CSV table of C-alpha atoms and ligand atoms in Angstrom, one decimal:
chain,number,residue,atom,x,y,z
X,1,UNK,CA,157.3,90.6,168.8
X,2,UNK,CA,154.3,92.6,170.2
X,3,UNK,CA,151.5,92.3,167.7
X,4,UNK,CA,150.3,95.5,166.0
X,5,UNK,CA,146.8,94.9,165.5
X,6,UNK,CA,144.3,93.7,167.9
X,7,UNK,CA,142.2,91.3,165.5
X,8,UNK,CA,143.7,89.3,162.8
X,9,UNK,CA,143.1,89.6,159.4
X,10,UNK,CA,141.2,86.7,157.7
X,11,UNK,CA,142.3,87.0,153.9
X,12,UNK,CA,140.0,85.8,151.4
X,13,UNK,CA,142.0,82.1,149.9
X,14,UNK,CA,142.2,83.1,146.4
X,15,UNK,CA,144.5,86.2,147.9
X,16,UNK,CA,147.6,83.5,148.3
X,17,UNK,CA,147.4,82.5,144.7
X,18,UNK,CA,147.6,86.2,143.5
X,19,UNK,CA,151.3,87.2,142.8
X,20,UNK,CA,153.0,90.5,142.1
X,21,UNK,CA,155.3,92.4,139.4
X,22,UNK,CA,159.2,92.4,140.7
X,23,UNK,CA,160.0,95.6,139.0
X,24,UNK,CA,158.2,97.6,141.9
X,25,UNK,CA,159.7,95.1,144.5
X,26,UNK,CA,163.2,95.9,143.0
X,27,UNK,CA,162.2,99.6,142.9
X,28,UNK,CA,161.5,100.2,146.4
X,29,UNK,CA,164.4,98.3,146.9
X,30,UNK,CA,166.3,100.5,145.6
X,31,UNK,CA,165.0,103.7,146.5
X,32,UNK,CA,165.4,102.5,150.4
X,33,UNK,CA,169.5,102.0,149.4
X,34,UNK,CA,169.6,105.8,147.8
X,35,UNK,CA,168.0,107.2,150.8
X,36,UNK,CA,170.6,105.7,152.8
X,37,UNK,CA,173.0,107.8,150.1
X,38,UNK,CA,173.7,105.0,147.6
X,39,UNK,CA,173.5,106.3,143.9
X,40,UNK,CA,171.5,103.5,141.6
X,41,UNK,CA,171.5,103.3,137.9
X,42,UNK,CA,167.7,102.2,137.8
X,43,UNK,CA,167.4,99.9,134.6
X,44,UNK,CA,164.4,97.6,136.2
X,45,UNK,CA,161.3,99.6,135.7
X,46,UNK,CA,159.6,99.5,132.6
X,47,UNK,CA,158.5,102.8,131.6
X,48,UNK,CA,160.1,105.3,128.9
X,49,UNK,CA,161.7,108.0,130.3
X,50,UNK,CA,160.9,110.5,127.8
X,51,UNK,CA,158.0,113.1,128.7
X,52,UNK,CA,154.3,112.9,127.3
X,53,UNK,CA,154.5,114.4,123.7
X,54,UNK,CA,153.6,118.3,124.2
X,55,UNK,CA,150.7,118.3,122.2
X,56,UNK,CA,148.9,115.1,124.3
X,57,UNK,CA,149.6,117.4,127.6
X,58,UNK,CA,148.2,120.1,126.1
X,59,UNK,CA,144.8,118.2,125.2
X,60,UNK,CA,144.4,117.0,128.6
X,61,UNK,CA,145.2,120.1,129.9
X,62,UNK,CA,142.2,121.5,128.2
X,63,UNK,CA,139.8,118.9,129.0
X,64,UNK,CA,140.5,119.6,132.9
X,65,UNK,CA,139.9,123.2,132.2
X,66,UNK,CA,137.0,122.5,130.1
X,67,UNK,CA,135.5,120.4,132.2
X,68,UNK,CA,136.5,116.7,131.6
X,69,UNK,CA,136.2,116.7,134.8
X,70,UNK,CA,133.3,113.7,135.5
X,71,UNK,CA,132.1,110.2,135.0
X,72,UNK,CA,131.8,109.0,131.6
X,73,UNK,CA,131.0,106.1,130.0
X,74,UNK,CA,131.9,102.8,131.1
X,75,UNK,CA,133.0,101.7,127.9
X,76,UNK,CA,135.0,104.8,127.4
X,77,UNK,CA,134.2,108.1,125.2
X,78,UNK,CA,132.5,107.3,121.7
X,79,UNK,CA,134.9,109.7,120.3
X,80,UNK,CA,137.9,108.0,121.6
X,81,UNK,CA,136.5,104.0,120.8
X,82,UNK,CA,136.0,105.3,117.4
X,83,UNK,CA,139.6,106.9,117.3
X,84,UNK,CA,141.0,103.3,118.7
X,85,UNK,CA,138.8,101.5,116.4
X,86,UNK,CA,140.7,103.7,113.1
X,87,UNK,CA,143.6,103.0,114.4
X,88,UNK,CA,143.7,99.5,115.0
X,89,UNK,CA,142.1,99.2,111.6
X,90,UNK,CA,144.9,100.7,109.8
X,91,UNK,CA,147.6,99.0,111.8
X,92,UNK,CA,146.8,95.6,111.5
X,93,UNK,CA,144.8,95.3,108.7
X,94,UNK,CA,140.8,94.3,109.9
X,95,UNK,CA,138.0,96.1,110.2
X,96,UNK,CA,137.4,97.2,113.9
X,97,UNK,CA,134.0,98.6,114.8
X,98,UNK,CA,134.3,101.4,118.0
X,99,UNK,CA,131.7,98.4,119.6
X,100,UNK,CA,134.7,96.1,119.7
X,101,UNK,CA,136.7,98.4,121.8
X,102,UNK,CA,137.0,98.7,125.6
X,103,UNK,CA,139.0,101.7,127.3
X,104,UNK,CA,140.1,100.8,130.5
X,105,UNK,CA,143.0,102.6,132.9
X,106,UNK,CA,146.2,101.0,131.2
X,107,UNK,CA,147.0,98.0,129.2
X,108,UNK,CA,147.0,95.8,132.7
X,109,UNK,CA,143.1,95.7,133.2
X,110,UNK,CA,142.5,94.0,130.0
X,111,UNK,CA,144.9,91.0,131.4
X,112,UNK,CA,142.7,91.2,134.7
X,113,UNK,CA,139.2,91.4,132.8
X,114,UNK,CA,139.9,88.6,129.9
X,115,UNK,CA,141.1,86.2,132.6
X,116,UNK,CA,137.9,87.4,135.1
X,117,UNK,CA,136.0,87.2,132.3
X,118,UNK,CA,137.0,83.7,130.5
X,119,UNK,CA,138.7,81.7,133.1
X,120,UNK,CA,137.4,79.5,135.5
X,121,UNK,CA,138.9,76.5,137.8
X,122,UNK,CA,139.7,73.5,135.4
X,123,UNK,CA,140.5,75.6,132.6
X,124,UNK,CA,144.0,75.6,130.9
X,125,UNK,CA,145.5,78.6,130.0
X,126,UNK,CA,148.9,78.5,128.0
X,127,UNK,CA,151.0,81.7,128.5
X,128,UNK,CA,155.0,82.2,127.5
X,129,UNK,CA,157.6,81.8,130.5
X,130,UNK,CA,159.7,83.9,131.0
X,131,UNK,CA,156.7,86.2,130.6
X,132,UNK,CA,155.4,89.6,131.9
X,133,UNK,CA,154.7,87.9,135.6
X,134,UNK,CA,151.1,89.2,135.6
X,135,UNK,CA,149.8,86.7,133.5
X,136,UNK,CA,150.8,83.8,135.5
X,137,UNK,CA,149.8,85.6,138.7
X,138,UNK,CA,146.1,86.5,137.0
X,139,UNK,CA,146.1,83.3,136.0
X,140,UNK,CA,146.6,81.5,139.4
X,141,UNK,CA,143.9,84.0,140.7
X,142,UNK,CA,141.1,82.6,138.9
X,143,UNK,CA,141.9,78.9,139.8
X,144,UNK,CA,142.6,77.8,136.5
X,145,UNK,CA,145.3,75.9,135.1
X,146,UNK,CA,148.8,78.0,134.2
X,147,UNK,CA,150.5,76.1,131.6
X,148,UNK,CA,153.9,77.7,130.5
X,149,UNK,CA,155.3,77.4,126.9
X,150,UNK,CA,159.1,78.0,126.8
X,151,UNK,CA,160.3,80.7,125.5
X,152,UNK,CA,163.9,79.6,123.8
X,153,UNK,CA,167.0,82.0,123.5
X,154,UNK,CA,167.7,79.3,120.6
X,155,UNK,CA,164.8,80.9,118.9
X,156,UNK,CA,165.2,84.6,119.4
X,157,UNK,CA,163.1,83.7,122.1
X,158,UNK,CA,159.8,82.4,120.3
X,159,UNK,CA,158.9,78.9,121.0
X,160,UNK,CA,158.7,75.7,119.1
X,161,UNK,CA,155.1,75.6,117.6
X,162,UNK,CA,155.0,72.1,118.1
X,163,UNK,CA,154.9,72.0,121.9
X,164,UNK,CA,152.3,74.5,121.5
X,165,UNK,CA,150.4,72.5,119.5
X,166,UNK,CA,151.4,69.2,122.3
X,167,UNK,CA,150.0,71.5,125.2
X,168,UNK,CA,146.6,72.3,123.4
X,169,UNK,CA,144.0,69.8,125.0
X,170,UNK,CA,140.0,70.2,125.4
X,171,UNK,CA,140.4,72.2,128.3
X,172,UNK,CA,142.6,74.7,127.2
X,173,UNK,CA,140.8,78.0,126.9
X,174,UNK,CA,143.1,80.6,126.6
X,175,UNK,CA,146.5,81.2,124.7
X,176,UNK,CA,148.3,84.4,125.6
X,177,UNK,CA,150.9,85.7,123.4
X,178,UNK,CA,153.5,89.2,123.9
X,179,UNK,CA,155.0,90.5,120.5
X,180,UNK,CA,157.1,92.4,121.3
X,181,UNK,CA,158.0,90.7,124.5
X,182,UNK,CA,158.5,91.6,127.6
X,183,UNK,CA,161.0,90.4,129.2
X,184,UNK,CA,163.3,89.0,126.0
X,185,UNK,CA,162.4,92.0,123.7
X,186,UNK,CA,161.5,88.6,120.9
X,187,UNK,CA,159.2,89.5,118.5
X,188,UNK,CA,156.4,86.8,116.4
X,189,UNK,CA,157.2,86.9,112.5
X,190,UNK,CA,154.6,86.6,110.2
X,191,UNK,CA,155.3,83.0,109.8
X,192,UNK,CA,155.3,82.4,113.2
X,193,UNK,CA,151.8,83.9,113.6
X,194,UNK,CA,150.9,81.9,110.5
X,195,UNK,CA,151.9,78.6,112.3
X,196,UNK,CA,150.6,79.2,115.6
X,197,UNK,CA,147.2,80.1,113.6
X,198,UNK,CA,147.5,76.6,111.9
X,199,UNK,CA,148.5,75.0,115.1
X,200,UNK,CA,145.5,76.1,116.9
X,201,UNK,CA,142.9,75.8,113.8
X,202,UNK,CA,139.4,76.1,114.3
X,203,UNK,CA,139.6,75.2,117.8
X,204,UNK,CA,137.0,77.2,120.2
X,205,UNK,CA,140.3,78.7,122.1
X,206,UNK,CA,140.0,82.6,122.4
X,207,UNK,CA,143.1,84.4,122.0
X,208,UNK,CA,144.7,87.4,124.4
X,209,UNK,CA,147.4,89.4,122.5
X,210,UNK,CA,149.5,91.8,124.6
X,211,UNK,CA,150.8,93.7,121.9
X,212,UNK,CA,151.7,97.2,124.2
X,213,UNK,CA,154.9,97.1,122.6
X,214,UNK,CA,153.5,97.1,119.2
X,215,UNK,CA,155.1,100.0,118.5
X,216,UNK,CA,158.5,99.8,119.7
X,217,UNK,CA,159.9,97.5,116.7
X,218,UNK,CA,163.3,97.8,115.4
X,219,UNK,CA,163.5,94.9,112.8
X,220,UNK,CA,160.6,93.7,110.4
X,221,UNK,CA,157.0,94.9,111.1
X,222,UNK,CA,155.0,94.4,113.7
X,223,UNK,CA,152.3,91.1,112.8
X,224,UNK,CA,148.9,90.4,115.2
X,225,UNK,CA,147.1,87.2,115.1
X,226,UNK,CA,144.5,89.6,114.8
X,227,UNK,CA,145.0,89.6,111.4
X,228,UNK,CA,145.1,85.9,110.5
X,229,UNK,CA,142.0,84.5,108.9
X,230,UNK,CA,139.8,83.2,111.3
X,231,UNK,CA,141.0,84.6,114.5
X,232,UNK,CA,139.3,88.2,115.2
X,233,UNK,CA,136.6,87.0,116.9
X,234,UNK,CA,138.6,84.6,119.0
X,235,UNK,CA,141.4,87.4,119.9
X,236,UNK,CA,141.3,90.2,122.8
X,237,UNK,CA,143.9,92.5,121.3
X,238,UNK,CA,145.8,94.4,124.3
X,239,UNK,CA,147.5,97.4,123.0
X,240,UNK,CA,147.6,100.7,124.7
X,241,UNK,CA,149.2,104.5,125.3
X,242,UNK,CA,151.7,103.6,128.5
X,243,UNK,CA,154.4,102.7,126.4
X,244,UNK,CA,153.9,104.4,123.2
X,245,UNK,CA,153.2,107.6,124.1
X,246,UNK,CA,155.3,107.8,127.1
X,247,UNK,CA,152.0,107.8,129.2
X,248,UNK,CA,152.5,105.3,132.1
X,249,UNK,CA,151.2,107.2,134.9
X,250,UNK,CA,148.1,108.6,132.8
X,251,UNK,CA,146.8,105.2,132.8
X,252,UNK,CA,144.8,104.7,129.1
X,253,UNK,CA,144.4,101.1,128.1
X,254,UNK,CA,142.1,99.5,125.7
X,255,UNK,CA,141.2,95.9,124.6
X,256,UNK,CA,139.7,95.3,121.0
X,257,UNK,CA,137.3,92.6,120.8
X,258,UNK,CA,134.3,90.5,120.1
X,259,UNK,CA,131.3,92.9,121.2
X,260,UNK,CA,129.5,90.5,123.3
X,261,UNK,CA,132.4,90.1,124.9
X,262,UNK,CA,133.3,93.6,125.1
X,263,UNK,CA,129.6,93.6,126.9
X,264,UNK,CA,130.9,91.7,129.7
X,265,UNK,CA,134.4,93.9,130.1
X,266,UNK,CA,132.1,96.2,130.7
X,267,UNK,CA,130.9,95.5,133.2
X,268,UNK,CA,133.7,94.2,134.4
X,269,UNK,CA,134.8,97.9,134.3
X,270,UNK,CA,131.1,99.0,136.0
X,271,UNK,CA,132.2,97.2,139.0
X,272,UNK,CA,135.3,98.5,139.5
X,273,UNK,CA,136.7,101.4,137.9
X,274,UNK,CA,133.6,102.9,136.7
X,275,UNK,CA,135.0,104.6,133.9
X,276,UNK,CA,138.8,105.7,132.9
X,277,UNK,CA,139.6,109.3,133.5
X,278,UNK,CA,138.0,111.3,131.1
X,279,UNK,CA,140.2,114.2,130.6
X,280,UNK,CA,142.6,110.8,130.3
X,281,UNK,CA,140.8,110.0,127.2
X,282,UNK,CA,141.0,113.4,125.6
X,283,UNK,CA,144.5,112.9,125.6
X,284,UNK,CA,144.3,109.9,124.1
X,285,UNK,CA,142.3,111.0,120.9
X,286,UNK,CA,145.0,113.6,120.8
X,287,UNK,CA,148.0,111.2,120.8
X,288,UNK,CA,146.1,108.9,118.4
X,289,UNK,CA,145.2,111.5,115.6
X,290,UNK,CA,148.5,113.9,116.2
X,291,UNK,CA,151.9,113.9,115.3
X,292,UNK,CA,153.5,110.8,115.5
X,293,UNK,CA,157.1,111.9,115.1
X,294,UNK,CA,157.7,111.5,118.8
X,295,UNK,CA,157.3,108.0,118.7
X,296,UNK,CA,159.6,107.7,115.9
X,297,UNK,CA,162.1,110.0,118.0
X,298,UNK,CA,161.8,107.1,121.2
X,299,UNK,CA,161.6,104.1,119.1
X,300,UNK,CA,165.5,105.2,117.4
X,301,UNK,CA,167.0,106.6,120.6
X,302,UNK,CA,166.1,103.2,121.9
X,303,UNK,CA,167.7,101.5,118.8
X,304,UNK,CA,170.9,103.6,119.6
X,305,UNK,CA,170.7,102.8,123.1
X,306,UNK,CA,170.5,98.8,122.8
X,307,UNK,CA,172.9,98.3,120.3
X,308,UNK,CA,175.2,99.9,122.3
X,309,UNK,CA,174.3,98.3,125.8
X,310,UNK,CA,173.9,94.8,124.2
X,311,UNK,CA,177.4,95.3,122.7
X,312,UNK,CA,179.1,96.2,126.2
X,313,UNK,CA,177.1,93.4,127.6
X,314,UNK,CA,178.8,91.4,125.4
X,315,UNK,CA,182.5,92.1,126.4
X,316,UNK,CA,181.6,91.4,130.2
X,317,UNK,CA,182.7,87.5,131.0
X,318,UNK,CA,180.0,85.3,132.0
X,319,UNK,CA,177.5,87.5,129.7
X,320,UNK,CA,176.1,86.6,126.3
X,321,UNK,CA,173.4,88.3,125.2
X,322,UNK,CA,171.1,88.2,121.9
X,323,UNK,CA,170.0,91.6,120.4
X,324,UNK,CA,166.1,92.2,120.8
X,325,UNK,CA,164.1,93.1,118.1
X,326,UNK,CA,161.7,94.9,119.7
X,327,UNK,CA,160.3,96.8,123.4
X,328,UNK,CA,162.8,98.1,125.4
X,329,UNK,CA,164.4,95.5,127.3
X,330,UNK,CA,167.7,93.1,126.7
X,331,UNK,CA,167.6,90.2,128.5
X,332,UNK,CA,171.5,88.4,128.7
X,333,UNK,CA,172.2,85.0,129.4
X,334,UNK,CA,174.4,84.8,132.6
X,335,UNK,CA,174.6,81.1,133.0
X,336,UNK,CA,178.5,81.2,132.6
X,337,UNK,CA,178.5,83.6,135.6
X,338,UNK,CA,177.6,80.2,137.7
X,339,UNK,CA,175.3,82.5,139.6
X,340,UNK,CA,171.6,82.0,140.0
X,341,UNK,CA,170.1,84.8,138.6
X,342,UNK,CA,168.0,86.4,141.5
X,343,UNK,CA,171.3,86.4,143.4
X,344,UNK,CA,173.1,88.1,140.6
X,345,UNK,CA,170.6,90.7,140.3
X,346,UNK,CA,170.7,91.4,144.2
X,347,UNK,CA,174.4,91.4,144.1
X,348,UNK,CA,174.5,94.1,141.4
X,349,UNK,CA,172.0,96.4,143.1
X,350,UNK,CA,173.2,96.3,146.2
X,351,UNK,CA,177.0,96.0,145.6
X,352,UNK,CA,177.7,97.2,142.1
X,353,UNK,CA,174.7,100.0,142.3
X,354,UNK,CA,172.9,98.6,139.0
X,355,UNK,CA,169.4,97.9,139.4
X,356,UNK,CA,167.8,95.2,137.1
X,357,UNK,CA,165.6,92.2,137.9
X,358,UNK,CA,166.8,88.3,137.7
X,359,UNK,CA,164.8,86.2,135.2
X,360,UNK,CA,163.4,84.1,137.2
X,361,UNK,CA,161.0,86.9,137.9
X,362,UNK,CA,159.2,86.4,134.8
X,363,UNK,CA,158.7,82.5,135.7
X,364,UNK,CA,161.5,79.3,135.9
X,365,UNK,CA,162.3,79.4,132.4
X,366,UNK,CA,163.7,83.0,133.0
X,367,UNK,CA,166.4,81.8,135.5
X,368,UNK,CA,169.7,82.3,133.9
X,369,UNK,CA,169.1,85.3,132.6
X,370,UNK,CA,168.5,88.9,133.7
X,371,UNK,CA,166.2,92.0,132.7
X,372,UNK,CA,167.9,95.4,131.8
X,373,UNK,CA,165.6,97.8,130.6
X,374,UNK,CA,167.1,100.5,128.3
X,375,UNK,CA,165.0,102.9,129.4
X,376,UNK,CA,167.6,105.2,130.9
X,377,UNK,CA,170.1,107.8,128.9
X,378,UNK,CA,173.2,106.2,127.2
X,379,UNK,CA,175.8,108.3,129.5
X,380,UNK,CA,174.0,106.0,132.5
X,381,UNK,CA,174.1,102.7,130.2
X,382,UNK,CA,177.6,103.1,130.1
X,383,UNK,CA,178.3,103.6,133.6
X,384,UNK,CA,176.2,100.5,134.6
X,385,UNK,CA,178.6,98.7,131.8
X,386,UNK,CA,181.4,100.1,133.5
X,387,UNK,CA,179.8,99.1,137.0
X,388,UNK,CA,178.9,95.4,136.0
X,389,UNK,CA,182.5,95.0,134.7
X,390,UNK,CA,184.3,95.9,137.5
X,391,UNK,CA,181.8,94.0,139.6
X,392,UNK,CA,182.3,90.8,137.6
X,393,UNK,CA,186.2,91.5,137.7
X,394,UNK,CA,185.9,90.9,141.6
X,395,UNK,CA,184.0,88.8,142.4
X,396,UNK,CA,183.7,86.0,139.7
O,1,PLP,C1,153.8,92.9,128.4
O,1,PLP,C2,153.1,94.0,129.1
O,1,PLP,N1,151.7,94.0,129.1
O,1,PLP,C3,151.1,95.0,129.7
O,1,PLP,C4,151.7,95.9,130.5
O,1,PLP,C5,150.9,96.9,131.3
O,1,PLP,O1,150.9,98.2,130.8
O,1,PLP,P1,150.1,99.4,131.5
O,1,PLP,O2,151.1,100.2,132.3
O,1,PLP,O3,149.5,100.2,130.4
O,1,PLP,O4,149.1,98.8,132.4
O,1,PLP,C6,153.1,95.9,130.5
O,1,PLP,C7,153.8,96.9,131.4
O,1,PLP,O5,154.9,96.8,131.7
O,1,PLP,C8,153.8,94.9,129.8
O,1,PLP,O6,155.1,94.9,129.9
């Protein structure tokens, strides 16, 4: 093959440890098949596909034409911190101070920062698997250990407390939790946040707590270790706008935590974002202080929509799957298909039209299972049933 370039490209080392999400992968994927005129049902991106509330366009709207236009703080907007800080407050039940908060552009950064921030070769860092791939890749990235704890469909998909508390050594660092989850949609009771607390004691382990789904529960309440005595100054709290508020592509993120390290995220975000988009934020304070009946509106049609796919899912052979209790995902075991799952997922994009991503995506204890996300109406939910069925009745 005649080479493109004329000098090669000497890649930093650490660049082969860094990994990627699937779901854009899978996306491109199947955008190249419907430009060749194949029609997808896309169910492998995770992003709500209901618009930006009116009333949070309308404020950043304004703030372009008023002027919102320029740098601002590194940190993010006073106004905004404060409006985070209230929130968070009144959610989970602690007293959060607008120092304690960082804005940064989606809930992503704060994954990046905490494990730029607190990681470093030797280190252990426990994380759930199947997991929201990013971890483990972020992890890799800074050379320190990735330790898994197995997420069991047994268990609604939480894990056995116990083999947390048998992977906690001296050189474990960091523990990363997901309620809701992504990918398994599982969801940490208060007793399980009351026996991982116990589990981890007053060890010197900080805590991150991806909790972007916090909002998107359909059972029970939503619980943070946040809350549990002890722990707020040993946990980054990730929650953020993308999923709530329909606001993927705005990117608004924010991380609540200790203010020394908040210091350091900082600067973290000084050298490499400068600030988030300020007109960004405007919309943010907006969304935060405004009507919240839109999220009430996305969080039922989501109900509506998962009861319903989970229960076709459940008529297909080869398919059993558990109903999630929270986010927006189901995530069906396929092991009686005798397919591995990557396979599976390939087949149904590219032969059945249905595009979803294989568990194994979300690390080895995924395989044997597959991500839909029910982020799509009900009318295509159905025809992907329908699709999958007929698939299955051919070919297994
Ligand atoms: C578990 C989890 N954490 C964080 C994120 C990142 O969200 P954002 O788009 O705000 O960066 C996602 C997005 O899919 C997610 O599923």
């Amino acid at each position: 093959m005649p080479k493109s370039t004329h000098h090669e490209l000497h890649l930093a080392k650490r660049m082969s440890r860094l990994g990627t999400e699937t779901a854009f992968e899978v996306l491109n994927k199947a955008r190249a098949l419907e430009r060749k005129g194949k029609e997808i049902i896309h169910l492998e991106i995770g992003e709500p596909d209901f618009e930006t509330p009116g009333n949070v366009v309308e404020a950043g709207i304004d703030a372009l034409r008023k002027g919102w236009t320029h740098y601002g703080p590194s940190a993010g907007l006073p106004e905004l911190r404060q409006a985070i800080a209230d929130d968070v407050s009144r959610s989970r039940g602690v007293k959060v101070s607008a120092e304690e908060v960082a804005v940064v552009p989606g809930g992503k950064p704060i994954i990046f920062f905490a494990l730029l921030a607190l990681a470093d070769v030797g280190d252990d860092i426990i994380y759930p698997n199947p997991g929201f791939p990013i971890y483990e890749s972020m992890i890799h990235y800074t050379g320190a250990k990735a330790v898994p704890i197995r997420l069991r469909e047994e268990r609604d998909f939480g894990f056995d407390v116990d083999e947390l508390a048998s992977l906690i050594t001296d050189r474990t660092r960091l523990i990363i939790l997901n309620s809701p989850h992504n990918p398994t949609g599982g969801v940490l009771s208060q007793q399980d946040i009351h026996d991982i607390a116990r589990a981890i004691g007053d060890r010197d382990i900080m805590l991150l707590s991806d909790e972007i789904y916090s909002r998107l529960i359909f059972e029970g309440e939503h619980y943070s270790i946040l809350a549990a005595p002890g722990f707020q100054e040993r946990t980054i709290l990730l929650d953020g706008f993308s999923k709530t508020y329909a606001m993927t592509g705005w990117r608004l993120g924010y991380g609540v935590m200790r203010k020394d390290l908040a210091a350091h995220v900082t600067r973290l975000m000084t050298n490499s974002n400068s600030c988030t988009a300020s007109f960004t934020q405007l919309a943010g304070i907006a969304a935060l202080r405004g009507d919240q009946s839109s999220v009430d509106r996305m969080r039922a049609e989501f109900q509506r929509r998962r009861d319903a796919f989970v229960a076709g899912l459940n008529r297909i052979v080869g398919f059993s799957c558990r109903l999630p209790k929270g986010a927006f995902y189901v995530f069906p075991n396929i092991k009686k298909t005798g397919w591995q799952s990557k396979k599976l997922a390939d087949a149904l994009l590219t032969e059945a039209g249905v595009a979803c991503l294989s568990g194994a995506s979300f690390g080895d204890f995924g395989e044997g299972y597959l991500r839909f996300s029910v982020a799509n109406s009900l009318e295509n939910l159905n025809k992907a049933l329908e699709r999958i069925e007929q698939w299955t009745k051919g070919n297994l």
